[in-house]
Amino acid sequence: MRDGRKKISRLNLLENGYQVALDMGAHDIVILMLGSTVSGSSTGTHNYPPPTRSIELNEEYDENWTIWLELITHGHTFGNPYNFCTRVDDSTLTSFTITTADTCFWEFLASIATHAEAGAFILLPKSNWDLRLCIPMQPVFGQQPENIHVIWGFALFPKASGNYVQKSMEACSGAQVITEILGHLNYHSTVDDTTTIPRHMPRMSSLLLVRSVADRPEVIPPKTSHLALVGQFVEIPWYSCVDMSYGIRTAQIATSQLTGIPLLDDKHGHTGSTTRSTLRMLFWR
């Protein structure tokens, strides 16, 4: 602590399996990203469901969470990570990707999605899992062959039993997930050359959980020096964390306040951004 302000004096790092101590200079700054929506995630295959794990194990917290958990031992100005990382019953989603070379199946999806060529959504409101499909602009990847199409989606209630597959989505292989989707789409043809990969994500919607004002720390925590916090779990008044640009905005504020470089004006303004983000959130939920 210097001049009544807390400052990080040393970083203990793990580099190539070895512990390394890095002493901070008088003019060095530290920018930390807090929280992670993908920690504890597990991936299945087309034939097997994602492996189940005990979410209480310490190794389920990635570096973004462990750093935050360490920070709060040094004061109350660093927020409350426990509000976001421990409520897995409220934050769990199961996502999936569908990779297909079946032209008929792809054309069918495009026919029921509005503006599929520019990216579209398909909602399955009668699904017990509450399934959502995202039809992104193709190609998704730079080296993606022209005959291959990639679809992404997720379920809001993966613990529920399926309508066509009588088990929870968490316990389903990729093949069973696509079977459930085809049932809701009323698509009875055989889908060939298609692989579905499920992914269990216990903290995927953790940033949307109900919280108190003090649960998210400020970008520049009070009574600290040469330290900034960034990411979607950091507080910016009047902005919605649903928008991916939120994390970028925290980084802009951090670098501006730590270096003295003026922050560029937000041409769109926070009001429009927040409105769009809120509508998007309501649409998905």
GROMACS .gro file of C-alpha atoms in nm:
model
  285
    1MET     CA    1   0.000   0.000   0.000
    2ARG     CA    2   0.130   0.344  -0.093
    3ASP     CA    3  -0.027   0.683  -0.009
    4GLY     CA    4  -0.328   0.496   0.126
    5ARG     CA    5  -0.378   0.323  -0.210
    6LYS     CA    6  -0.344  -0.048  -0.276
    7LYS     CA    7  -0.102  -0.148  -0.550
    8ILE     CA    8   0.006  -0.484  -0.689
    9SER     CA    9   0.378  -0.514  -0.618
   10ARG     CA   10   0.443  -0.864  -0.749
   11LEU     CA   11   0.282  -1.115  -0.985
   12ASN     CA   12   0.328  -1.484  -0.915
   13LEU     CA   13   0.303  -1.655  -1.253
   14LEU     CA   14   0.305  -2.010  -1.383
   15GLU     CA   15   0.520  -2.031  -1.696
   16ASN     CA   16   0.578  -2.366  -1.871
   17GLY     CA   17   0.493  -2.543  -1.547
   18TYR     CA   18   0.734  -2.336  -1.335
   19GLN     CA   19   0.643  -2.068  -1.082
   20VAL     CA   20   0.787  -1.727  -1.170
   21ALA     CA   21   0.775  -1.408  -0.961
   22LEU     CA   22   0.758  -1.079  -1.148
   23ASP     CA   23   0.823  -0.763  -0.946
   24MET     CA   24   0.627  -0.461  -1.065
   25GLY     CA   25   0.805  -0.135  -1.142
   26ALA     CA   26   0.698   0.205  -1.018
   27HIS     CA   27   0.531   0.289  -1.350
   28ASP     CA   28   0.397  -0.057  -1.440
   29ILE     CA   29   0.022  -0.104  -1.467
   30VAL     CA   30  -0.186  -0.419  -1.420
   31ILE     CA   31  -0.507  -0.489  -1.611
   32LEU     CA   32  -0.702  -0.794  -1.495
   33MET     CA   33  -0.995  -0.960  -1.669
   34LEU     CA   34  -1.246  -1.091  -1.417
   35GLY     CA   35  -1.481  -1.386  -1.444
   36SER     CA   36  -1.547  -1.635  -1.721
   37THR     CA   37  -1.870  -1.771  -1.864
   38VAL     CA   38  -1.698  -2.083  -2.003
   39SER     CA   39  -1.522  -2.209  -1.690
   40GLY     CA   40  -1.622  -2.560  -1.590
   41SER     CA   41  -1.751  -2.637  -1.940
   42SER     CA   42  -1.729  -2.989  -2.079
   43THR     CA   43  -1.764  -3.107  -2.437
   44GLY     CA   44  -1.924  -3.426  -2.564
   45THR     CA   45  -1.921  -3.588  -2.906
   46HIS     CA   46  -2.178  -3.695  -3.162
   47ASN     CA   47  -2.197  -4.032  -2.987
   48TYR     CA   48  -2.138  -3.938  -2.622
   49PRO     CA   49  -2.274  -3.669  -2.389
   50PRO     CA   50  -2.047  -3.415  -2.217
   51PRO     CA   51  -1.876  -3.573  -1.915
   52THR     CA   52  -2.028  -3.482  -1.582
   53ARG     CA   53  -1.809  -3.313  -1.324
   54SER     CA   54  -1.843  -3.192  -0.969
   55ILE     CA   55  -1.878  -2.817  -1.003
   56GLU     CA   56  -1.745  -2.768  -0.649
   57LEU     CA   57  -1.391  -2.874  -0.737
   58ASN     CA   58  -1.135  -2.594  -0.729
   59GLU     CA   59  -1.002  -2.682  -1.072
   60GLU     CA   60  -1.338  -2.586  -1.221
   61TYR     CA   61  -1.251  -2.219  -1.163
   62ASP     CA   62  -1.027  -2.089  -1.438
   63GLU     CA   63  -0.769  -1.813  -1.394
   64ASN     CA   64  -1.022  -1.534  -1.438
   65TRP     CA   65  -1.218  -1.655  -1.136
   66THR     CA   66  -0.922  -1.749  -0.914
   67ILE     CA   67  -0.766  -1.405  -0.962
   68TRP     CA   68  -1.094  -1.240  -0.867
   69LEU     CA   69  -1.135  -1.470  -0.564
   70GLU     CA   70  -0.785  -1.372  -0.453
   71LEU     CA   71  -0.857  -1.000  -0.501
   72ILE     CA   72  -1.156  -0.995  -0.267
   73THR     CA   73  -0.936  -1.112   0.020
   74HIS     CA   74  -0.772  -0.768   0.001
   75GLY     CA   75  -1.081  -0.552   0.038
   76HIS     CA   76  -1.451  -0.500  -0.029
   77THR     CA   77  -1.403  -0.278  -0.333
   78PHE     CA   78  -1.338  -0.571  -0.568
   79GLY     CA   79  -1.695  -0.699  -0.592
   80ASN     CA   80  -1.841  -1.039  -0.512
   81PRO     CA   81  -1.745  -1.320  -0.752
   82TYR     CA   82  -1.936  -1.579  -0.548
   83ASN     CA   83  -2.263  -1.427  -0.664
   84PHE     CA   84  -2.175  -1.526  -1.021
   85CYS     CA   85  -1.959  -1.840  -1.005
   86THR     CA   86  -2.148  -2.054  -0.752
   87ARG     CA   87  -2.511  -2.028  -0.869
   88VAL     CA   88  -2.485  -2.293  -1.139
   89ASP     CA   89  -2.850  -2.398  -1.106
   90ASP     CA   90  -2.940  -2.053  -1.239
   91SER     CA   91  -2.657  -2.001  -1.488
   92THR     CA   92  -2.631  -2.339  -1.666
   93LEU     CA   93  -2.688  -2.365  -2.040
   94THR     CA   94  -2.610  -2.645  -2.282
   95SER     CA   95  -2.496  -2.536  -2.626
   96PHE     CA   96  -2.423  -2.733  -2.940
   97THR     CA   97  -2.281  -2.698  -3.288
   98ILE     CA   98  -2.415  -2.876  -3.594
   99THR     CA   99  -2.177  -2.926  -3.885
  100THR     CA  100  -2.354  -3.057  -4.192
  101ALA     CA  101  -2.286  -3.136  -4.555
  102ASP     CA  102  -2.650  -3.233  -4.609
  103THR     CA  103  -2.772  -2.982  -4.868
  104CYS     CA  104  -3.140  -3.070  -4.826
  105PHE     CA  105  -3.126  -3.017  -4.451
  106TRP     CA  106  -2.948  -2.684  -4.489
  107GLU     CA  107  -3.195  -2.561  -4.750
  108PHE     CA  108  -3.482  -2.664  -4.522
  109LEU     CA  109  -3.340  -2.459  -4.236
  110ALA     CA  110  -3.284  -2.162  -4.466
  111SER     CA  111  -3.644  -2.185  -4.586
  112ILE     CA  112  -3.792  -2.148  -4.236
  113ALA     CA  113  -3.545  -1.884  -4.112
  114THR     CA  114  -3.590  -1.519  -4.205
  115HIS     CA  115  -3.291  -1.377  -4.395
  116ALA     CA  116  -3.082  -1.689  -4.333
  117GLU     CA  117  -2.815  -1.564  -4.571
  118ALA     CA  118  -2.744  -1.275  -4.333
  119GLY     CA  119  -2.777  -1.472  -4.010
  120ALA     CA  120  -3.104  -1.572  -3.846
  121PHE     CA  121  -3.261  -1.740  -3.545
  122ILE     CA  122  -3.503  -2.029  -3.515
  123LEU     CA  123  -3.690  -2.059  -3.185
  124LEU     CA  124  -3.853  -2.383  -3.075
  125PRO     CA  125  -4.092  -2.257  -2.803
  126LYS     CA  126  -4.264  -2.592  -2.751
  127SER     CA  127  -3.937  -2.758  -2.663
  128ASN     CA  128  -3.906  -2.868  -2.301
  129TRP     CA  129  -3.539  -2.774  -2.332
  130ASP     CA  130  -3.638  -2.432  -2.475
  131LEU     CA  131  -3.412  -2.469  -2.777
  132ARG     CA  132  -3.273  -2.184  -2.987
  133LEU     CA  133  -3.095  -2.229  -3.319
  134CYS     CA  134  -2.864  -1.969  -3.469
  135ILE     CA  135  -2.810  -1.979  -3.845
  136PRO     CA  136  -2.497  -1.765  -3.887
  137MET     CA  137  -2.364  -1.620  -4.209
  138GLN     CA  138  -2.156  -1.877  -4.394
  139PRO     CA  139  -1.872  -1.950  -4.395
  140VAL     CA  140  -1.817  -1.932  -4.020
  141PHE     CA  141  -1.450  -2.028  -4.052
  142GLY     CA  142  -1.194  -1.906  -4.302
  143GLN     CA  143  -1.108  -2.248  -4.445
  144GLN     CA  144  -1.463  -2.383  -4.433
  145PRO     CA  145  -1.552  -2.576  -4.754
  146GLU     CA  146  -1.842  -2.438  -4.955
  147ASN     CA  147  -2.048  -2.755  -4.910
  148ILE     CA  148  -2.015  -2.748  -4.529
  149HIS     CA  149  -2.249  -2.542  -4.310
  150VAL     CA  150  -2.219  -2.470  -3.938
  151ILE     CA  151  -2.512  -2.403  -3.704
  152TRP     CA  152  -2.500  -2.307  -3.338
  153GLY     CA  153  -2.764  -2.324  -3.068
  154PHE     CA  154  -2.837  -2.367  -2.701
  155ALA     CA  155  -3.105  -2.469  -2.452
  156LEU     CA  156  -3.223  -2.264  -2.155
  157PHE     CA  157  -3.353  -2.567  -1.962
  158PRO     CA  158  -3.106  -2.851  -2.026
  159LYS     CA  159  -3.208  -3.038  -1.710
  160ALA     CA  160  -3.561  -3.099  -1.842
  161SER     CA  161  -3.658  -3.420  -2.018
  162GLY     CA  162  -3.684  -3.388  -2.395
  163ASN     CA  163  -4.008  -3.413  -2.590
  164TYR     CA  164  -3.875  -3.674  -2.833
  165VAL     CA  165  -3.569  -3.799  -2.644
  166GLN     CA  166  -3.682  -3.898  -2.297
  167LYS     CA  167  -3.382  -3.770  -2.103
  168SER     CA  168  -3.226  -3.442  -2.002
  169MET     CA  169  -3.021  -3.259  -2.261
  170GLU     CA  170  -2.722  -3.272  -2.026
  171ALA     CA  171  -2.726  -3.651  -2.060
  172CYS     CA  172  -2.765  -3.652  -2.439
  173SER     CA  173  -2.510  -3.725  -2.708
  174GLY     CA  174  -2.493  -3.504  -3.014
  175ALA     CA  175  -2.694  -3.760  -3.211
  176GLN     CA  176  -2.973  -3.744  -2.953
  177VAL     CA  177  -2.969  -3.363  -2.956
  178ILE     CA  178  -3.015  -3.352  -3.333
  179THR     CA  179  -3.293  -3.613  -3.303
  180GLU     CA  180  -3.478  -3.384  -3.062
  181ILE     CA  181  -3.429  -3.084  -3.292
  182LEU     CA  182  -3.552  -3.271  -3.600
  183GLY     CA  183  -3.864  -3.377  -3.410
  184HIS     CA  184  -3.953  -3.017  -3.328
  185LEU     CA  185  -3.879  -2.908  -3.685
  186ASN     CA  186  -4.109  -3.184  -3.814
  187TYR     CA  187  -3.825  -3.290  -4.043
  188HIS     CA  188  -3.865  -3.660  -4.120
  189SER     CA  189  -3.596  -3.715  -4.382
  190THR     CA  190  -3.267  -3.877  -4.292
  191VAL     CA  191  -2.992  -3.625  -4.219
  192ASP     CA  192  -2.664  -3.743  -4.368
  193ASP     CA  193  -2.305  -3.622  -4.320
  194THR     CA  194  -2.398  -3.430  -4.007
  195THR     CA  195  -2.215  -3.408  -3.676
  196THR     CA  196  -2.356  -3.250  -3.361
  197ILE     CA  197  -2.129  -3.163  -3.068
  198PRO     CA  198  -2.294  -3.079  -2.732
  199ARG     CA  199  -2.124  -2.860  -2.471
  200HIS     CA  200  -2.235  -2.829  -2.108
  201MET     CA  201  -2.170  -2.476  -1.978
  202PRO     CA  202  -2.252  -2.431  -1.608
  203ARG     CA  203  -2.172  -2.057  -1.597
  204MET     CA  204  -2.274  -1.946  -1.945
  205SER     CA  205  -2.544  -1.702  -1.828
  206SER     CA  206  -2.376  -1.606  -1.500
  207LEU     CA  207  -2.330  -1.244  -1.609
  208LEU     CA  208  -2.710  -1.210  -1.630
  209LEU     CA  209  -2.779  -1.326  -1.273
  210VAL     CA  210  -2.959  -1.102  -1.025
  211ARG     CA  211  -2.701  -0.905  -0.830
  212SER     CA  212  -2.654  -0.619  -0.589
  213VAL     CA  213  -2.485  -0.292  -0.683
  214ALA     CA  214  -2.161  -0.390  -0.511
  215ASP     CA  215  -2.127  -0.732  -0.677
  216ARG     CA  216  -1.952  -0.590  -0.984
  217PRO     CA  217  -1.638  -0.383  -0.914
  218GLU     CA  218  -1.556  -0.057  -1.087
  219VAL     CA  219  -1.305  -0.048  -1.374
  220ILE     CA  220  -1.070   0.147  -1.149
  221PRO     CA  221  -1.140   0.021  -0.794
  222PRO     CA  222  -1.143   0.296  -0.528
  223LYS     CA  223  -0.821   0.349  -0.332
  224THR     CA  224  -0.607   0.151  -0.577
  225SER     CA  225  -0.313   0.255  -0.791
  226HIS     CA  226  -0.192   0.130  -1.130
  227LEU     CA  227  -0.471  -0.130  -1.139
  228ALA     CA  228  -0.774  -0.175  -1.366
  229LEU     CA  229  -1.037  -0.446  -1.398
  230VAL     CA  230  -1.199  -0.536  -1.729
  231GLY     CA  231  -1.456  -0.775  -1.874
  232GLN     CA  232  -1.831  -0.829  -1.860
  233PHE     CA  233  -1.833  -0.870  -1.481
  234VAL     CA  234  -1.705  -0.515  -1.426
  235GLU     CA  235  -1.944  -0.224  -1.372
  236ILE     CA  236  -2.007   0.049  -1.630
  237PRO     CA  237  -2.312   0.262  -1.542
  238TRP     CA  238  -2.587   0.277  -1.807
  239TYR     CA  239  -2.439   0.005  -2.028
  240SER     CA  240  -2.571  -0.348  -2.077
  241CYS     CA  241  -2.325  -0.634  -2.027
  242VAL     CA  242  -2.520  -0.847  -2.279
  243ASP     CA  243  -2.347  -0.671  -2.568
  244MET     CA  244  -2.002  -0.810  -2.655
  245SER     CA  245  -1.877  -0.453  -2.691
  246TYR     CA  246  -1.924  -0.409  -2.315
  247GLY     CA  247  -1.598  -0.590  -2.238
  248ILE     CA  248  -1.418  -0.383  -2.501
  249ARG     CA  249  -1.558  -0.066  -2.347
  250THR     CA  250  -1.417  -0.162  -2.005
  251ALA     CA  251  -1.073  -0.205  -2.164
  252GLN     CA  252  -1.100   0.136  -2.331
  253ILE     CA  253  -1.190   0.300  -2.002
  254ALA     CA  254  -0.908   0.117  -1.823
  255THR     CA  255  -0.636   0.222  -2.067
  256SER     CA  256  -0.767   0.577  -2.080
  257GLN     CA  257  -0.770   0.627  -1.704
  258LEU     CA  258  -0.438   0.450  -1.642
  259THR     CA  259  -0.244   0.618  -1.922
  260GLY     CA  260  -0.418   0.955  -1.945
  261ILE     CA  261  -0.505   0.903  -2.312
  262PRO     CA  262  -0.847   1.061  -2.383
  263LEU     CA  263  -1.130   0.816  -2.434
  264LEU     CA  264  -1.276   0.832  -2.784
  265ASP     CA  265  -1.634   0.949  -2.800
  266ASP     CA  266  -1.896   0.677  -2.831
  267LYS     CA  267  -2.061   0.775  -3.160
  268HIS     CA  268  -2.361   0.554  -3.097
  269GLY     CA  269  -2.410   0.658  -2.734
  270HIS     CA  270  -2.490   0.426  -2.452
  271THR     CA  271  -2.868   0.473  -2.478
  272GLY     CA  272  -2.900   0.318  -2.823
  273SER     CA  273  -2.655   0.042  -2.742
  274THR     CA  274  -2.840  -0.045  -2.422
  275THR     CA  275  -3.176  -0.047  -2.598
  276ARG     CA  276  -3.053  -0.280  -2.870
  277SER     CA  277  -2.887  -0.508  -2.616
  278THR     CA  278  -3.199  -0.522  -2.399
  279LEU     CA  279  -3.417  -0.613  -2.695
  280ARG     CA  280  -3.169  -0.881  -2.795
  281MET     CA  281  -3.168  -1.023  -2.444
  282LEU     CA  282  -3.548  -1.030  -2.427
  283PHE     CA  283  -3.561  -1.197  -2.768
  284TRP     CA  284  -3.329  -1.476  -2.658
  285ARG     CA  285  -3.487  -1.527  -2.318
   0.00000   0.00000   0.00000
